[in-house]
């Protein structure tokens, strides 16, 4: 029980720290040729699987709890907001969380060997909730934005 609670606590702390690490490394990564490839990641393409994973509940939590105050740039406030800029912000957030997920996962594997498997596995619970799920949510939102942009650009091309 001690390893479980300590692992959860350490996992929460390290997940919050990983957000900063993710943003810093992502800022560096943006200047490379690999960033375009990373900006179009799509781990889960089926809406059904997203539902089974509880993305609807997670989305509700982000919208209706203190998490809504974290990244204010990821909001559509007016119907005329530039969706391309919003998509770029979502990409930055997605890749930052993905880097954070890998960062904490490396620590969890190390702690699994040095402290115990329960400690490492319990570190992964907050890591999944605080890093992996936000990555998947951003991917889902980007797919929605992409479909809107395709419809918007398609209707503009048809007009004389």
PDB file of C-alpha atoms in Angstrom:
ATOM      1  CA  UNK A   1       0.000   0.000   0.000  1.00  0.00           C
ATOM      2  CA  UNK A   2       2.897   2.324   0.787  1.00  0.00           C
ATOM      3  CA  UNK A   3       4.392   1.893  -2.707  1.00  0.00           C
ATOM      4  CA  UNK A   4       0.996   2.468  -4.305  1.00  0.00           C
ATOM      5  CA  UNK A   5       0.398   5.796  -2.528  1.00  0.00           C
ATOM      6  CA  UNK A   6       3.981   6.985  -2.958  1.00  0.00           C
ATOM      7  CA  UNK A   7       3.912   6.024  -6.634  1.00  0.00           C
ATOM      8  CA  UNK A   8       0.671   7.926  -7.194  1.00  0.00           C
ATOM      9  CA  UNK A   9       2.016  10.990  -5.393  1.00  0.00           C
ATOM     10  CA  UNK A  10       5.327  10.871  -7.232  1.00  0.00           C
ATOM     11  CA  UNK A  11       3.485  10.273 -10.517  1.00  0.00           C
ATOM     12  CA  UNK A  12       1.254  13.318 -10.010  1.00  0.00           C
ATOM     13  CA  UNK A  13       4.231  15.516  -9.131  1.00  0.00           C
ATOM     14  CA  UNK A  14       6.331  14.270 -12.008  1.00  0.00           C
ATOM     15  CA  UNK A  15       3.406  14.627 -14.446  1.00  0.00           C
ATOM     16  CA  UNK A  16       3.051  18.312 -13.564  1.00  0.00           C
ATOM     17  CA  UNK A  17       6.806  18.773 -13.981  1.00  0.00           C
ATOM     18  CA  UNK A  18       6.644  16.899 -17.295  1.00  0.00           C
ATOM     19  CA  UNK A  19       4.348  19.602 -18.685  1.00  0.00           C
ATOM     20  CA  UNK A  20       7.210  22.101 -18.416  1.00  0.00           C
ATOM     21  CA  UNK A  21       9.722  19.610 -19.815  1.00  0.00           C
ATOM     22  CA  UNK A  22       7.331  18.880 -22.697  1.00  0.00           C
ATOM     23  CA  UNK A  23       6.874  22.565 -23.540  1.00  0.00           C
ATOM     24  CA  UNK A  24      10.616  23.235 -23.483  1.00  0.00           C
ATOM     25  CA  UNK A  25      11.529  20.217 -25.608  1.00  0.00           C
ATOM     26  CA  UNK A  26       8.611  20.903 -27.951  1.00  0.00           C
ATOM     27  CA  UNK A  27       9.820  24.470 -28.499  1.00  0.00           C
ATOM     28  CA  UNK A  28      13.185  23.055 -29.553  1.00  0.00           C
ATOM     29  CA  UNK A  29      11.567  20.329 -31.654  1.00  0.00           C
ATOM     30  CA  UNK A  30       9.463  22.890 -33.561  1.00  0.00           C
ATOM     31  CA  UNK A  31      12.606  24.079 -35.304  1.00  0.00           C
ATOM     32  CA  UNK A  32      13.316  20.662 -36.839  1.00  0.00           C
ATOM     33  CA  UNK A  33      12.043  18.926 -39.966  1.00  0.00           C
ATOM     34  CA  UNK A  34      10.412  16.194 -37.858  1.00  0.00           C
ATOM     35  CA  UNK A  35       7.814  18.555 -36.424  1.00  0.00           C
ATOM     36  CA  UNK A  36       5.580  18.373 -39.509  1.00  0.00           C
ATOM     37  CA  UNK A  37       5.442  14.594 -39.167  1.00  0.00           C
ATOM     38  CA  UNK A  38       4.627  14.858 -35.467  1.00  0.00           C
ATOM     39  CA  UNK A  39       1.917  17.461 -36.037  1.00  0.00           C
ATOM     40  CA  UNK A  40      -0.243  14.924 -37.880  1.00  0.00           C
ATOM     41  CA  UNK A  41      -0.113  12.028 -35.415  1.00  0.00           C
ATOM     42  CA  UNK A  42      -3.301  10.045 -35.024  1.00  0.00           C
ATOM     43  CA  UNK A  43      -3.156   7.228 -32.478  1.00  0.00           C
ATOM     44  CA  UNK A  44      -6.884   6.463 -32.393  1.00  0.00           C
ATOM     45  CA  UNK A  45      -8.912   7.150 -35.500  1.00  0.00           C
ATOM     46  CA  UNK A  46     -12.176   5.477 -34.491  1.00  0.00           C
ATOM     47  CA  UNK A  47     -14.713   7.444 -32.474  1.00  0.00           C
ATOM     48  CA  UNK A  48     -16.015   4.182 -31.010  1.00  0.00           C
ATOM     49  CA  UNK A  49     -12.681   3.385 -29.386  1.00  0.00           C
ATOM     50  CA  UNK A  50     -12.436   6.942 -28.019  1.00  0.00           C
ATOM     51  CA  UNK A  51     -15.837   6.459 -26.375  1.00  0.00           C
ATOM     52  CA  UNK A  52     -14.774   3.128 -24.881  1.00  0.00           C
ATOM     53  CA  UNK A  53     -11.668   4.770 -23.433  1.00  0.00           C
ATOM     54  CA  UNK A  54     -13.799   7.362 -21.668  1.00  0.00           C
ATOM     55  CA  UNK A  55     -12.808  10.384 -23.738  1.00  0.00           C
ATOM     56  CA  UNK A  56     -16.287  11.866 -23.349  1.00  0.00           C
ATOM     57  CA  UNK A  57     -15.913  11.831 -19.550  1.00  0.00           C
ATOM     58  CA  UNK A  58     -12.380  13.202 -19.802  1.00  0.00           C
ATOM     59  CA  UNK A  59     -13.554  15.998 -22.115  1.00  0.00           C
ATOM     60  CA  UNK A  60     -16.283  16.859 -19.591  1.00  0.00           C
ATOM     61  CA  UNK A  61     -13.684  16.953 -16.793  1.00  0.00           C
ATOM     62  CA  UNK A  62     -11.465  19.328 -18.773  1.00  0.00           C
ATOM     63  CA  UNK A  63     -14.374  21.633 -19.585  1.00  0.00           C
ATOM     64  CA  UNK A  64     -16.002  21.654 -16.124  1.00  0.00           C
ATOM     65  CA  UNK A  65     -13.191  21.460 -13.561  1.00  0.00           C
ATOM     66  CA  UNK A  66     -10.105  23.495 -12.708  1.00  0.00           C
ATOM     67  CA  UNK A  67      -8.382  22.041 -15.795  1.00  0.00           C
ATOM     68  CA  UNK A  68     -10.293  24.545 -17.933  1.00  0.00           C
ATOM     69  CA  UNK A  69      -8.041  27.294 -16.591  1.00  0.00           C
ATOM     70  CA  UNK A  70      -4.766  25.701 -17.723  1.00  0.00           C
ATOM     71  CA  UNK A  71      -4.534  26.475 -21.441  1.00  0.00           C
ATOM     72  CA  UNK A  72      -6.759  29.395 -22.320  1.00  0.00           C
ATOM     73  CA  UNK A  73      -5.513  29.430 -25.918  1.00  0.00           C
ATOM     74  CA  UNK A  74      -7.437  26.244 -26.677  1.00  0.00           C
ATOM     75  CA  UNK A  75     -10.849  27.887 -26.801  1.00  0.00           C
ATOM     76  CA  UNK A  76     -13.106  29.054 -29.581  1.00  0.00           C
ATOM     77  CA  UNK A  77     -14.605  32.260 -28.245  1.00  0.00           C
ATOM     78  CA  UNK A  78     -16.079  33.688 -31.439  1.00  0.00           C
ATOM     79  CA  UNK A  79     -17.383  31.954 -34.546  1.00  0.00           C
ATOM     80  CA  UNK A  80     -14.859  33.939 -36.610  1.00  0.00           C
ATOM     81  CA  UNK A  81     -11.801  32.688 -34.682  1.00  0.00           C
ATOM     82  CA  UNK A  82      -9.019  31.386 -36.916  1.00  0.00           C
ATOM     83  CA  UNK A  83      -9.226  27.599 -36.702  1.00  0.00           C
ATOM     84  CA  UNK A  84      -5.766  27.169 -38.194  1.00  0.00           C
ATOM     85  CA  UNK A  85      -4.217  29.082 -35.287  1.00  0.00           C
ATOM     86  CA  UNK A  86      -6.283  27.017 -32.856  1.00  0.00           C
ATOM     87  CA  UNK A  87      -5.123  23.815 -34.572  1.00  0.00           C
ATOM     88  CA  UNK A  88      -1.493  24.913 -34.226  1.00  0.00           C
ATOM     89  CA  UNK A  89      -2.006  25.569 -30.509  1.00  0.00           C
ATOM     90  CA  UNK A  90      -3.593  22.132 -30.148  1.00  0.00           C
ATOM     91  CA  UNK A  91      -0.646  20.571 -31.959  1.00  0.00           C
ATOM     92  CA  UNK A  92       1.773  22.297 -29.587  1.00  0.00           C
ATOM     93  CA  UNK A  93      -0.230  21.088 -26.585  1.00  0.00           C
ATOM     94  CA  UNK A  94      -0.555  17.559 -27.988  1.00  0.00           C
ATOM     95  CA  UNK A  95       3.150  17.119 -28.659  1.00  0.00           C
ATOM     96  CA  UNK A  96       4.100  18.704 -25.324  1.00  0.00           C
ATOM     97  CA  UNK A  97       1.872  16.208 -23.491  1.00  0.00           C
ATOM     98  CA  UNK A  98       3.255  13.365 -25.576  1.00  0.00           C
ATOM     99  CA  UNK A  99       6.823  14.344 -24.652  1.00  0.00           C
ATOM    100  CA  UNK A 100       5.679  14.585 -21.022  1.00  0.00           C
ATOM    101  CA  UNK A 101       4.148  11.108 -21.237  1.00  0.00           C
ATOM    102  CA  UNK A 102       7.399   9.617 -22.518  1.00  0.00           C
ATOM    103  CA  UNK A 103       9.385  11.548 -19.874  1.00  0.00           C
ATOM    104  CA  UNK A 104       7.310  10.175 -16.976  1.00  0.00           C
ATOM    105  CA  UNK A 105       7.204   6.696 -18.549  1.00  0.00           C
ATOM    106  CA  UNK A 106      11.008   6.560 -18.521  1.00  0.00           C
ATOM    107  CA  UNK A 107      11.006   7.429 -14.813  1.00  0.00           C
ATOM    108  CA  UNK A 108       8.267   4.853 -14.164  1.00  0.00           C
ATOM    109  CA  UNK A 109      10.286   2.091 -15.826  1.00  0.00           C
ATOM    110  CA  UNK A 110      13.371   3.085 -13.830  1.00  0.00           C
ATOM    111  CA  UNK A 111      11.398   3.204 -10.568  1.00  0.00           C
ATOM    112  CA  UNK A 112       9.817  -0.176 -11.373  1.00  0.00           C
ATOM    113  CA  UNK A 113      13.284  -1.714 -11.220  1.00  0.00           C
ATOM    114  CA  UNK A 114      14.777   0.410  -8.426  1.00  0.00           C
ATOM    115  CA  UNK A 115      11.787   0.576  -6.039  1.00  0.00           C
ATOM    116  CA  UNK A 116       9.224  -1.947  -7.212  1.00  0.00           C
ATOM    117  CA  UNK A 117       6.808  -2.735  -9.989  1.00  0.00           C
ATOM    118  CA  UNK A 118       3.815  -1.432  -8.006  1.00  0.00           C
ATOM    119  CA  UNK A 119       5.539   1.921  -7.527  1.00  0.00           C
ATOM    120  CA  UNK A 120       6.245   2.226 -11.267  1.00  0.00           C
ATOM    121  CA  UNK A 121       2.773   1.125 -12.323  1.00  0.00           C
ATOM    122  CA  UNK A 122       1.113   3.504  -9.891  1.00  0.00           C
ATOM    123  CA  UNK A 123       3.190   6.341 -11.372  1.00  0.00           C
ATOM    124  CA  UNK A 124       1.649   5.552 -14.750  1.00  0.00           C
ATOM    125  CA  UNK A 125      -1.931   6.159 -13.563  1.00  0.00           C
ATOM    126  CA  UNK A 126      -1.547   9.940 -13.188  1.00  0.00           C
ATOM    127  CA  UNK A 127       0.723   9.968 -16.232  1.00  0.00           C
ATOM    128  CA  UNK A 128      -2.039   8.463 -18.357  1.00  0.00           C
ATOM    129  CA  UNK A 129      -4.655  10.875 -17.016  1.00  0.00           C
ATOM    130  CA  UNK A 130      -2.470  14.006 -17.088  1.00  0.00           C
ATOM    131  CA  UNK A 131      -0.450  13.370 -20.271  1.00  0.00           C
ATOM    132  CA  UNK A 132      -1.804  10.594 -22.496  1.00  0.00           C
ATOM    133  CA  UNK A 133      -5.488  11.520 -22.331  1.00  0.00           C
ATOM    134  CA  UNK A 134      -4.811  15.206 -23.125  1.00  0.00           C
ATOM    135  CA  UNK A 135      -2.774  14.058 -26.139  1.00  0.00           C
ATOM    136  CA  UNK A 136      -5.655  11.895 -27.352  1.00  0.00           C
ATOM    137  CA  UNK A 137      -8.162  14.689 -26.694  1.00  0.00           C
ATOM    138  CA  UNK A 138      -6.114  17.140 -28.772  1.00  0.00           C
ATOM    139  CA  UNK A 139      -5.919  14.600 -31.582  1.00  0.00           C
ATOM    140  CA  UNK A 140      -9.693  14.176 -31.508  1.00  0.00           C
ATOM    141  CA  UNK A 141     -10.225  17.932 -31.511  1.00  0.00           C
ATOM    142  CA  UNK A 142      -7.755  18.399 -34.369  1.00  0.00           C
ATOM    143  CA  UNK A 143      -9.655  15.835 -36.444  1.00  0.00           C
ATOM    144  CA  UNK A 144     -12.844  17.826 -35.860  1.00  0.00           C
ATOM    145  CA  UNK A 145     -11.117  21.070 -36.831  1.00  0.00           C
ATOM    146  CA  UNK A 146      -9.627  19.435 -39.930  1.00  0.00           C
ATOM    147  CA  UNK A 147     -13.067  18.329 -41.094  1.00  0.00           C
ATOM    148  CA  UNK A 148     -14.448  21.860 -40.556  1.00  0.00           C
ATOM    149  CA  UNK A 149     -11.524  23.392 -42.435  1.00  0.00           C
ATOM    150  CA  UNK A 150     -11.985  20.945 -45.319  1.00  0.00           C
ATOM    151  CA  UNK A 151     -15.700  21.806 -45.543  1.00  0.00           C
ATOM    152  CA  UNK A 152     -14.968  25.523 -45.233  1.00  0.00           C
ATOM    153  CA  UNK A 153     -12.241  25.486 -47.894  1.00  0.00           C
ATOM    154  CA  UNK A 154     -14.317  23.259 -50.164  1.00  0.00           C
ATOM    155  CA  UNK A 155     -17.286  25.633 -50.036  1.00  0.00           C
ATOM    156  CA  UNK A 156     -15.033  28.642 -50.705  1.00  0.00           C
ATOM    157  CA  UNK A 157     -13.554  26.995 -53.793  1.00  0.00           C
ATOM    158  CA  UNK A 158     -17.006  26.362 -55.277  1.00  0.00           C
ATOM    159  CA  UNK A 159     -18.065  29.991 -54.934  1.00  0.00           C
ATOM    160  CA  UNK A 160     -17.228  32.288 -57.896  1.00  0.00           C
TER     161      UNK A 160
END
